[in-house]
Amino acid sequence: MAAEIERKFLVKEGWRPQTEGVHIAQGYLSSVPERTVRVRIKGEKGFLTVKGRNEGTRRAEFEYEIPLLDAEAMLALCEQPLIEKRRFLESYGGFTWEVDVFAGANEGLVVAEIELPTEDAAFIKPHWIGAEVSGDVRYYNSSLIHHPYREWK
């Protein structure tokens, strides 16, 4: 079984991207905690991803590239609103950090994720990394479609 071990952090003000990043549009065919089924267009490629329930920072994950036209059609079937963001890759301390700058209903939210080989893997945080939000369900992309960041008090 494929597994993902990921930690998520807020990004401090002052971080600036080093590249143009890639645009991502994604939606959920299922957003229940037991299983999420995500459709994503990343740049010019389509993906279908199935994820299991979070168990700490680990969960089952299966991702498949699909034809772009299929991804576009599936996005029309997804729960609304879609997640819109631009992803930037930052190398630091031997790891790649994925920094997501959200747009649309989640504009103003900037988070960074790091995928780790084991749950107890050591890593060095860049100076622009803020508070950890790995276990805070509000920051799950599947939660942001129901409770967008711009609506938070």
XYZ file of N, CA, C and O in Angstrom:
612
model
N 0.840 -1.184 0.000
C 0.000 0.000 0.000
C 0.881 1.241 0.000
O 1.861 1.313 0.718
N 0.515 2.222 -0.811
C 1.219 3.497 -0.832
C 0.851 4.297 0.407
O -0.294 4.271 0.852
N 1.818 4.990 0.961
C 1.565 5.806 2.142
C 2.211 7.170 1.969
O 3.237 7.314 1.300
N 1.587 8.155 2.592
C 2.092 9.521 2.583
C 2.348 9.908 4.031
O 1.496 9.697 4.889
N 3.527 10.444 4.295
C 3.847 10.990 5.612
C 4.165 12.459 5.372
O 5.148 12.796 4.713
N 3.303 13.314 5.887
C 3.378 14.729 5.530
C 3.119 15.590 6.751
O 2.271 15.269 7.576
N 3.868 16.690 6.842
C 3.618 17.688 7.880
C 3.359 19.023 7.206
O 3.939 19.326 6.167
N 2.467 19.802 7.817
C 2.018 21.065 7.209
C 2.250 22.204 8.192
O 1.983 22.067 9.390
N 2.703 23.340 7.647
C 3.036 24.514 8.449
C 2.497 25.772 7.781
O 2.401 25.830 6.552
N 2.199 26.779 8.588
C 1.904 28.090 8.042
C 3.213 28.710 7.562
O 4.286 28.388 8.078
N 3.110 29.600 6.599
C 4.282 30.308 6.077
C 4.228 31.736 6.613
O 3.188 32.399 6.548
N 5.352 32.180 7.158
C 5.423 33.526 7.732
C 5.399 34.582 6.632
O 5.836 34.339 5.504
N 4.909 35.766 7.005
C 4.952 36.894 6.077
C 6.404 37.178 5.733
O 7.294 37.005 6.554
N 6.627 37.589 4.518
C 7.985 37.903 4.090
C 8.577 36.849 3.170
O 9.554 37.116 2.479
N 7.998 35.635 3.154
C 8.475 34.608 2.225
C 8.188 35.079 0.807
O 7.114 35.613 0.522
N 9.136 34.884 -0.083
C 8.968 35.243 -1.488
C 9.354 34.051 -2.352
O 10.395 33.431 -2.128
N 8.533 33.723 -3.364
C 8.857 32.585 -4.238
C 10.102 32.854 -5.072
O 10.380 33.994 -5.438
N 10.825 31.762 -5.365
C 12.028 31.852 -6.184
C 11.740 31.486 -7.640
O 12.608 31.629 -8.491
N 10.537 30.962 -7.914
C 10.150 30.556 -9.261
C 8.734 31.055 -9.528
O 8.092 31.642 -8.642
N 8.220 30.779 -10.738
C 6.843 31.160 -11.063
C 5.835 30.170 -10.514
O 4.645 30.451 -10.481
N 6.281 29.000 -10.107
C 5.379 27.998 -9.566
C 4.481 27.415 -10.637
O 4.631 27.689 -11.827
N 3.531 26.598 -10.201
C 2.588 25.956 -11.114
C 1.171 26.139 -10.575
O 0.951 26.024 -9.361
N 0.238 26.431 -11.470
C -1.157 26.606 -11.072
C -1.796 25.236 -10.836
O -1.580 24.306 -11.610
N -2.586 25.138 -9.776
C -3.315 23.913 -9.444
C -4.784 24.261 -9.248
O -5.118 25.202 -8.526
N -5.645 23.485 -9.894
C -7.089 23.529 -9.642
C -7.463 22.133 -9.183
O -7.081 21.143 -9.817
N -8.153 22.035 -8.066
C -8.522 20.706 -7.584
C -9.899 20.731 -6.952
O -10.355 21.740 -6.444
N -10.533 19.572 -7.044
C -11.849 19.406 -6.466
C -11.970 18.026 -5.859
O -11.104 17.162 -6.050
N -13.052 17.828 -5.119
C -13.261 16.577 -4.399
C -14.555 15.918 -4.837
O -15.620 16.522 -4.786
N -14.431 14.668 -5.262
C -15.599 13.833 -5.542
C -16.128 13.254 -4.239
O -17.305 12.959 -4.119
N -15.240 13.078 -3.259
C -15.594 12.647 -1.907
C -14.662 13.360 -0.944
O -13.439 13.323 -1.122
N -15.229 14.003 0.073
C -14.398 14.716 1.042
C -14.636 14.247 2.470
O -14.323 14.952 3.419
N -15.179 13.043 2.636
C -15.408 12.525 3.984
C -14.068 12.093 4.587
O -13.163 11.682 3.851
N -13.907 12.189 5.909
C -12.621 11.876 6.525
C -12.108 10.454 6.268
O -10.897 10.229 6.207
N -12.995 9.503 6.106
C -12.571 8.118 5.898
C -11.866 7.929 4.559
O -11.048 7.035 4.407
N -12.248 8.751 3.562
C -11.636 8.667 2.245
C -11.909 9.955 1.493
O -13.021 10.469 1.499
N -10.876 10.475 0.883
C -11.068 11.599 -0.021
C -10.685 11.145 -1.419
O -9.745 10.368 -1.593
N -11.446 11.609 -2.383
C -11.156 11.337 -3.785
C -11.018 12.700 -4.446
O -11.991 13.453 -4.539
N -9.796 12.989 -4.872
C -9.459 14.312 -5.382
C -9.153 14.240 -6.875
O -8.491 13.322 -7.341
N -9.616 15.249 -7.598
C -9.259 15.445 -8.998
C -8.431 16.719 -9.045
O -8.813 17.735 -8.448
N -7.309 16.659 -9.747
C -6.416 17.818 -9.781
C -5.911 18.042 -11.193
O -5.568 17.093 -11.891
N -5.862 19.313 -11.563
C -5.131 19.715 -12.762
C -3.954 20.530 -12.264
O -4.124 21.555 -11.589
N -2.772 20.031 -12.551
C -1.527 20.668 -12.124
C -0.766 21.022 -13.388
O -0.276 20.137 -14.082
N -0.739 22.318 -13.688
C -0.144 22.730 -14.954
C -1.011 22.223 -16.092
O -2.178 22.559 -16.195
N -0.460 21.356 -16.909
C -1.182 20.794 -18.060
C -1.451 19.306 -17.900
O -1.704 18.609 -18.876
N -1.404 18.784 -16.665
C -1.619 17.361 -16.412
C -2.763 17.150 -15.437
O -2.984 17.944 -14.533
N -3.478 16.035 -15.629
C -4.565 15.675 -14.746
C -4.178 14.525 -13.836
O -3.394 13.652 -14.225
N -4.745 14.512 -12.623
C -4.460 13.463 -11.647
C -5.730 13.108 -10.877
O -6.554 13.971 -10.595
N -5.834 11.846 -10.522
C -6.887 11.353 -9.642
C -6.185 10.757 -8.430
O -5.275 9.929 -8.575
N -6.582 11.188 -7.246
C -5.920 10.752 -6.016
C -6.965 10.277 -5.015
O -7.974 10.955 -4.793
N -6.696 9.127 -4.414
C -7.532 8.583 -3.347
C -6.676 8.556 -2.088
O -5.557 8.030 -2.104
N -7.206 9.137 -1.002
C -6.477 9.165 0.266
C -7.358 8.582 1.365
O -8.563 8.795 1.377
N -6.725 7.864 2.287
C -7.420 7.308 3.437
C -7.452 8.285 4.594
O -6.954 9.408 4.500
N -8.018 7.834 5.709
C -8.106 8.657 6.924
C -6.704 8.934 7.462
O -5.839 8.074 7.444
N -6.521 10.158 7.966
C -5.248 10.511 8.600
C -5.064 9.715 9.874
O -5.987 9.591 10.679
N -3.873 9.184 10.047
C -3.459 8.536 11.293
C -2.199 9.251 11.732
O -1.099 8.859 11.363
N -2.381 10.347 12.471
C -1.250 11.213 12.792
C -0.835 11.942 11.526
O -1.643 12.614 10.897
N 0.431 11.772 11.137
C 0.927 12.408 9.911
C 0.984 11.422 8.747
O 1.513 11.736 7.694
N 0.428 10.237 8.918
C 0.473 9.181 7.891
C -0.938 8.858 7.408
O -1.888 8.897 8.169
N -1.030 8.535 6.121
C -2.282 8.042 5.561
C -2.006 7.332 4.243
O -0.989 7.548 3.603
N -2.922 6.469 3.859
C -2.817 5.781 2.575
C -3.059 6.798 1.465
O -3.903 7.685 1.594
N -2.298 6.650 0.381
C -2.466 7.555 -0.753
C -2.179 6.803 -2.048
O -1.171 6.100 -2.151
N -3.070 6.980 -3.014
C -2.921 6.382 -4.337
C -3.173 7.491 -5.349
O -4.259 8.089 -5.347
N -2.190 7.774 -6.202
C -2.333 8.855 -7.177
C -2.022 8.335 -8.573
O -1.048 7.607 -8.764
N -2.860 8.751 -9.532
C -2.736 8.284 -10.908
C -2.870 9.463 -11.860
O -3.791 10.287 -11.709
N -1.990 9.523 -12.850
C -2.151 10.525 -13.893
C -3.302 10.089 -14.794
O -3.419 8.907 -15.123
N -4.148 11.047 -15.157
C -5.293 10.776 -16.035
C -5.265 11.794 -17.176
O -4.620 12.845 -17.067
N -5.960 11.515 -18.266
C -5.993 12.484 -19.364
C -6.536 13.838 -18.906
O -7.481 13.906 -18.105
N -5.948 14.911 -19.409
C -6.345 16.259 -19.029
C -7.832 16.505 -19.277
O -8.520 17.081 -18.424
N -8.349 16.051 -20.407
C -9.777 16.247 -20.703
C -10.666 15.523 -19.695
O -11.729 16.041 -19.314
N -10.246 14.345 -19.233
C -11.002 13.629 -18.198
C -10.978 14.425 -16.891
O -12.012 14.554 -16.217
N -9.816 14.963 -16.536
C -9.704 15.746 -15.299
C -10.608 16.977 -15.367
O -11.290 17.316 -14.388
N -10.636 17.642 -16.523
C -11.495 18.816 -16.671
C -12.971 18.435 -16.508
O -13.725 19.140 -15.830
N -13.378 17.314 -17.098
C -14.769 16.866 -16.982
C -15.099 16.474 -15.538
O -16.190 16.773 -15.033
N -14.175 15.812 -14.866
C -14.409 15.395 -13.478
C -14.496 16.590 -12.540
O -15.270 16.563 -11.575
N -13.705 17.644 -12.795
C -13.777 18.831 -11.939
C -15.184 19.424 -11.936
O -15.636 19.953 -10.925
N -15.886 19.291 -13.044
C -17.258 19.798 -13.121
C -18.205 19.000 -12.227
O -19.262 19.499 -11.856
N -17.828 17.775 -11.858
C -18.646 16.929 -10.985
C -18.334 17.128 -9.501
O -19.039 16.604 -8.643
N -17.271 17.852 -9.204
C -16.768 17.966 -7.833
C -17.590 18.905 -6.973
O -18.313 19.773 -7.467
N -17.443 18.703 -5.647
C -18.018 19.620 -4.673
C -17.438 21.010 -4.938
O -16.314 21.138 -5.409
N -18.206 22.026 -4.621
C -17.772 23.404 -4.867
C -17.557 24.130 -3.544
O -18.178 23.783 -2.549
N -16.693 25.124 -3.467
C -15.888 25.637 -4.564
C -14.669 24.770 -4.803
O -14.271 23.989 -3.928
N -14.067 24.912 -5.956
C -12.809 24.229 -6.229
C -11.694 24.921 -5.454
O -11.804 26.099 -5.102
N -10.650 24.184 -5.197
C -9.456 24.749 -4.577
C -8.583 25.297 -5.698
O -8.289 24.592 -6.669
N -8.187 26.554 -5.551
C -7.292 27.189 -6.507
C -6.047 27.621 -5.751
O -6.155 28.243 -4.683
N -4.885 27.277 -6.307
C -3.646 27.670 -5.651
C -2.495 27.626 -6.643
O -2.601 27.054 -7.716
N -1.401 28.252 -6.242
C -0.162 28.181 -6.998
C 0.855 27.516 -6.080
O 0.999 27.903 -4.928
N 1.535 26.489 -6.614
C 2.501 25.723 -5.820
C 3.927 26.081 -6.232
O 4.258 26.134 -7.409
N 4.738 26.288 -5.202
C 6.151 26.591 -5.377
C 6.958 25.525 -4.651
O 6.607 25.143 -3.530
N 8.024 25.049 -5.274
C 8.904 24.057 -4.651
C 10.143 24.768 -4.128
O 10.793 25.522 -4.860
N 10.446 24.527 -2.864
C 11.599 25.129 -2.204
C 12.471 24.027 -1.624
O 11.990 23.222 -0.813
N 13.725 23.971 -2.018
C 14.668 22.999 -1.455
C 15.316 23.598 -0.223
O 15.777 24.753 -0.249
N 15.351 22.798 0.852
C 15.977 23.276 2.082
C 16.319 22.073 2.955
O 15.463 21.222 3.206
N 17.552 22.005 3.403
C 17.980 20.968 4.339
C 17.826 19.551 3.815
O 17.580 18.636 4.592
N 17.950 19.364 2.500
C 17.848 18.029 1.930
C 16.437 17.572 1.634
O 16.228 16.433 1.218
N 15.456 18.442 1.831
C 14.057 18.118 1.546
C 13.469 19.154 0.593
O 13.974 20.272 0.497
N 12.390 18.775 -0.054
C 11.644 19.713 -0.889
C 10.375 20.106 -0.150
O 9.597 19.248 0.261
N 10.204 21.387 0.033
C 9.003 21.945 0.649
C 8.068 22.393 -0.468
O 8.509 23.026 -1.432
N 6.787 22.063 -0.350
C 5.771 22.521 -1.284
C 5.027 23.673 -0.622
O 4.363 23.481 0.395
N 5.177 24.861 -1.186
C 4.520 26.043 -0.638
C 3.313 26.349 -1.518
O 3.453 26.566 -2.725
N 2.142 26.333 -0.914
C 0.892 26.595 -1.628
C 0.347 27.967 -1.256
O 0.078 28.239 -0.077
N 0.177 28.808 -2.280
C -0.413 30.127 -2.112
C -1.821 30.035 -2.699
O -1.992 29.873 -3.906
N -2.814 30.099 -1.828
C -4.204 29.886 -2.231
C -4.802 31.138 -2.853
O -4.413 32.264 -2.544
N -5.786 30.915 -3.724
C -6.522 31.989 -4.387
C -8.009 31.720 -4.199
O -8.400 30.785 -3.489
N -8.837 32.528 -4.839
C -10.279 32.316 -4.774
C -10.803 32.439 -3.353
O -10.420 33.343 -2.616
N -11.655 31.515 -2.948
C -12.290 31.546 -1.634
C -11.299 31.364 -0.487
O -11.624 31.649 0.662
N -10.079 30.909 -0.792
C -9.070 30.692 0.253
C -7.893 31.657 0.134
O -6.835 31.423 0.720
N -8.106 32.747 -0.605
C -7.054 33.746 -0.781
C -6.569 34.247 0.576
O -7.365 34.442 1.499
N -5.267 34.424 0.699
C -4.655 34.870 1.945
C -3.996 33.745 2.717
O -3.165 33.982 3.585
N -4.348 32.512 2.402
C -3.759 31.356 3.081
C -2.504 30.915 2.336
O -2.527 30.733 1.113
N -1.407 30.745 3.075
C -0.153 30.247 2.516
C 0.376 29.182 3.473
O 0.613 29.458 4.653
N 0.513 27.961 2.974
C 1.009 26.853 3.789
C 2.159 26.159 3.077
O 2.281 26.233 1.853
N 2.981 25.477 3.860
C 4.090 24.691 3.320
C 3.974 23.277 3.862
O 3.684 23.073 5.042
N 4.196 22.305 2.974
C 4.151 20.899 3.361
C 5.497 20.261 3.060
O 6.161 20.605 2.082
N 5.864 19.308 3.895
C 7.069 18.529 3.687
C 6.686 17.061 3.795
O 5.990 16.670 4.738
N 7.085 16.274 2.799
C 6.862 14.826 2.850
C 8.120 14.190 3.404
O 9.235 14.513 2.983
N 7.921 13.280 4.346
C 9.039 12.673 5.065
C 9.083 11.172 4.814
O 8.050 10.547 4.582
N 10.285 10.573 4.907
C 10.403 9.129 4.697
C 9.859 8.301 5.858
O 9.411 7.173 5.671
N 9.907 8.859 7.072
C 9.374 8.199 8.262
C 8.724 9.260 9.147
O 9.018 10.457 9.026
N 7.863 8.838 10.046
C 7.175 9.791 10.911
C 8.111 10.515 11.868
O 7.836 11.640 12.275
N 9.227 9.887 12.215
C 10.156 10.516 13.153
C 11.390 11.098 12.469
O 12.384 11.404 13.118
N 11.340 11.273 11.151
C 12.489 11.823 10.413
C 12.778 13.247 10.887
O 11.870 14.060 11.060
N 14.051 13.530 11.089
C 14.473 14.867 11.497
C 14.600 15.759 10.265
O 14.983 15.298 9.189
N 14.261 17.024 10.428
C 14.413 17.994 9.348
C 14.617 19.368 9.956
O 14.259 19.616 11.104
N 15.209 20.237 9.171
C 15.470 21.611 9.602
C 14.436 22.508 8.938
O 14.229 22.435 7.730
N 13.803 23.349 9.746
C 12.799 24.265 9.209
C 13.472 25.511 8.649
O 14.318 26.108 9.313
N 13.058 25.940 7.458
C 13.525 27.229 6.948
C 13.028 28.364 7.844
O 12.029 28.209 8.560
N 13.674 29.517 7.781
C 13.296 30.652 8.638
C 11.880 31.156 8.360
O 11.270 31.791 9.205
N 11.339 30.850 7.190
C 10.009 31.342 6.812
C 8.879 30.395 7.230
O 7.715 30.650 6.941
N 9.201 29.332 7.918
C 8.186 28.390 8.405
C 7.643 28.867 9.749
O 8.400 29.198 10.656
N 6.311 28.873 9.849
C 5.650 29.286 11.083
C 5.094 28.089 11.837
O 5.673 27.001 11.837
N 3.944 28.275 12.427
C 3.316 27.264 13.288
C 2.931 26.017 12.497
O 2.501 26.097 11.347
N 3.063 24.868 13.148
C 2.635 23.614 12.532
C 1.125 23.480 12.645
O 0.537 23.735 13.695
N 0.494 23.044 11.538
C -0.959 22.863 11.501
C -1.317 21.471 10.969
O -2.440 21.251 10.507
N -0.386 20.524 11.077
C -0.586 19.183 10.512
C -1.875 18.526 10.982
O -2.583 17.917 10.196
N -2.195 18.625 12.245
C -3.369 17.949 12.782
C -4.629 18.801 12.816
O -5.671 18.351 13.269
N -4.546 20.028 12.330
C -5.683 20.945 12.370
C -6.512 20.754 11.095
O -6.111 21.178 10.010
N -7.675 20.123 11.239
C -8.493 19.769 10.076
C -8.943 20.981 9.272
O -9.256 20.854 8.085
N -8.960 22.169 9.873
C -9.354 23.368 9.126
C -8.457 23.602 7.919
O -8.886 24.183 6.927
N -7.207 23.157 8.006
C -6.230 23.404 6.949
C -6.182 22.291 5.903
O -5.415 22.387 4.947
N -6.945 21.236 6.072
C -7.007 20.201 5.037
C -7.687 20.802 3.814
O -8.718 21.474 3.934
N -7.150 20.548 2.643
C -7.770 21.057 1.424
C -9.225 20.607 1.326
O -10.090 21.368 0.890
N -9.499 19.375 1.746
C -10.867 18.861 1.681
C -11.796 19.600 2.639
O -13.012 19.620 2.435
N -11.269 20.226 3.677
C -12.081 21.037 4.589
C -12.276 22.454 4.052
O -13.308 23.082 4.306
N -11.289 22.942 3.302
C -11.349 24.314 2.800
C -12.468 24.519 1.783
O -12.895 25.650 1.563
N -12.968 23.429 1.180
C -14.100 23.599 0.260
C -15.391 23.876 1.027
O -16.283 24.534 0.515
N -15.480 23.386 2.262
C -16.679 23.593 3.079
C -16.578 24.846 3.941
O -17.595 25.478 4.235
N -15.367 25.170 4.373
C -15.120 26.325 5.250
C -13.911 27.083 4.716
O -12.816 26.977 5.271
N -14.120 27.867 3.655
C -13.006 28.597 3.041
C -12.323 29.555 4.012
O -12.960 30.130 4.902
N -11.048 29.735 3.812
C -10.209 30.559 4.682
C -10.738 31.984 4.818
O -10.706 32.565 5.899
N -11.236 32.575 3.733
C -11.727 33.956 3.787
C -12.937 34.119 4.691
O -13.245 35.236 5.102
N -13.604 33.004 5.044
C -14.773 33.075 5.934
C -14.411 32.871 7.399
O -15.269 33.001 8.274
N -13.154 32.563 7.699
C -12.744 32.368 9.086
C -12.797 33.687 9.821
O -12.483 34.735 9.301
N -13.143 33.628 11.073
C -13.185 34.843 11.918
C -11.888 35.002 12.657
O -11.295 34.113 13.130
